Amino acid sequence: MSRSAGSAAQTHIPHLPLHRTDLNSRIDSCRFHTRACDASPPKQTIISLKPKRVIIHSNLENNTLKDVPSFALVQKANEALLGLDAKVDGELVAIRGASKLPSGDVTFYTKDRSHQKWLMANKHVWSKAVHPALEATPSTYSVMAHGIPKSFDIGNPANLARLASENSFQATDLARVRWMGSNEPLAKKAGSIVLSFTDKDLASHIEKSGIFLNYDFHRTDRFKPCPPQCFKCLKMGHFGKWCRESAKCAKCSGKHSTNKCPEGLGGVSTCVLCKDCLKNKVDGISAVDHTPFSMACPYKKAWFDKKRPPSQ
């Protein structure tokens, strides 16, 4: 081997050292890519990707719905929507799936919130075409009018027609009218009535403008309904019309609704729900000196606090 070849073989070519700033930038780059791979999508994104639900109640006395498969309900629903030319921003509203709840009600699944809103607003139109056992009433928007004379008979169609005429809407725009608190005439000369409209924009207009009745002006407010509490089983979260539980009287604890109590109405001073649980030594129940309708009731309070109620 020649001298020149030997010296070339022994020649060491040193690696250039990395500058500290270059090293740090490479480390930061690796960390960034690791975080990007491991990061989960935001909760809001996950929620937006989930299908939206519309629950339609079923008739308690009609049991034929339980034998209908989900695909048949979806097919019928989409046929009904197609016949109605149901669209949101030019896109056809469609049902993607359906499932039956243990209560007998049906959950329909749709694409997004805009389709869900259309289905909810028109549930009384399309649901009946799906199956006769499905029941849905139109969505209503309620306004409270104050200082209405108790002599105004809300059960008289002519009176409602005059009220509508004086305020530039149709009597058919009213889904229902009731006295605040009770439909029975009281000793007071005036009270508040709740006007439930089927048109949201009309309700908003009446809320802001007030109403005229027999040429007298009456102030109006948006009506804030009470949270749903069943008059049949006394539990929170649903109304008596859709209740599938056994009836329970708030007065005598009998197996009938409170308004049918043989002992008469009024005089409810204790909680029959808590009384049963106290007898069974249920945790969280220590007193019964309140009514089932009071915020002192652990069951009602748990519903408002969005917590699990005591086990009955």
Tab-separated table of N, CA and C in Angstrom, residues 4 9 16 32 46 48 55 58 111 127 131 159 163-164 183 185 192 195 222 231 257 265 269 274 281 287 307:
chain	number	residue	atom	x	y	z
A	4	SER	N	0.574	7.373	0.367
A	4	SER	CA	-0.560	8.313	0.200
A	4	SER	C	-1.880	7.635	0.491
A	9	ALA	N	-6.455	6.520	4.395
A	9	ALA	CA	-7.309	5.607	5.162
A	9	ALA	C	-7.354	6.020	6.616
A	16	LEU	N	-19.487	17.593	12.160
A	16	LEU	CA	-19.687	18.964	12.608
A	16	LEU	C	-20.670	18.969	13.777
A	32	PHE	N	-43.890	18.786	19.023
A	32	PHE	CA	-45.089	19.299	18.349
A	32	PHE	C	-45.818	18.184	17.612
A	46	ILE	N	-66.638	16.613	18.720
A	46	ILE	CA	-67.195	15.263	18.900
A	46	ILE	C	-68.717	15.323	18.969
A	48	SER	N	-70.690	17.618	17.745
A	48	SER	CA	-71.262	18.017	16.449
A	48	SER	C	-71.331	16.854	15.467
A	55	ILE	N	-87.414	12.640	19.955
A	55	ILE	CA	-88.216	11.609	20.621
A	55	ILE	C	-89.696	11.908	20.416
A	58	SER	N	-95.544	7.688	22.253
A	58	SER	CA	-96.500	6.735	21.683
A	58	SER	C	-97.740	6.656	22.565
A	111	LYS	N	-79.396	13.987	10.838
A	111	LYS	CA	-78.023	14.399	10.513
A	111	LYS	C	-77.423	15.426	11.473
A	127	SER	N	-95.079	12.727	12.063
A	127	SER	CA	-95.058	11.525	12.911
A	127	SER	C	-96.291	10.648	12.720
A	131	HIS	N	-96.688	6.123	11.974
A	131	HIS	CA	-97.473	5.075	12.643
A	131	HIS	C	-98.585	5.747	13.448
A	159	ASN	N	-115.104	35.383	21.997
A	159	ASN	CA	-114.181	36.243	22.748
A	159	ASN	C	-112.752	36.129	22.221
A	163	LEU	N	-110.386	38.989	20.513
A	163	LEU	CA	-109.024	39.231	20.984
A	163	LEU	C	-108.029	39.173	19.825
A	164	ALA	N	-108.189	38.175	18.958
A	164	ALA	CA	-107.299	38.025	17.797
A	164	ALA	C	-107.453	39.198	16.839
A	183	ASN	N	-108.202	27.786	35.897
A	183	ASN	CA	-109.219	28.268	34.964
A	183	ASN	C	-110.501	28.684	35.687
A	185	PRO	N	-112.921	30.919	38.016
A	185	PRO	CA	-112.999	32.333	38.398
A	185	PRO	C	-112.758	32.497	39.898
A	192	SER	N	-104.078	37.060	35.215
A	192	SER	CA	-103.201	36.894	34.044
A	192	SER	C	-103.625	35.668	33.249
A	195	LEU	N	-101.305	32.865	26.815
A	195	LEU	CA	-101.656	32.676	25.406
A	195	LEU	C	-100.570	31.822	24.760
A	222	ARG	N	-92.916	37.151	28.519
A	222	ARG	CA	-92.705	35.765	28.096
A	222	ARG	C	-93.066	34.841	29.251
A	231	PHE	N	-98.383	14.840	37.356
A	231	PHE	CA	-99.486	14.885	38.313
A	231	PHE	C	-99.992	13.476	38.642
A	257	SER	N	-104.667	9.362	40.927
A	257	SER	CA	-104.076	10.702	40.830
A	257	SER	C	-104.670	11.603	41.912
A	265	LEU	N	-109.735	17.662	47.417
A	265	LEU	CA	-108.517	18.379	47.047
A	265	LEU	C	-108.015	19.228	48.210
A	269	SER	N	-99.755	18.213	53.064
A	269	SER	CA	-98.753	18.825	53.943
A	269	SER	C	-97.496	17.980	54.100
A	274	CYS	N	-91.311	10.644	49.973
A	274	CYS	CA	-90.306	10.513	51.023
A	274	CYS	C	-90.801	9.640	52.175
A	281	LYS	N	-85.993	3.046	54.872
A	281	LYS	CA	-84.655	3.476	55.293
A	281	LYS	C	-83.729	3.762	54.108
A	287	ALA	N	-86.750	13.424	56.258
A	287	ALA	CA	-87.936	14.156	56.710
A	287	ALA	C	-89.051	14.056	55.671
A	307	LYS	N	-78.682	15.598	39.573
A	307	LYS	CA	-78.036	14.504	40.284
A	307	LYS	C	-78.966	13.293	40.330
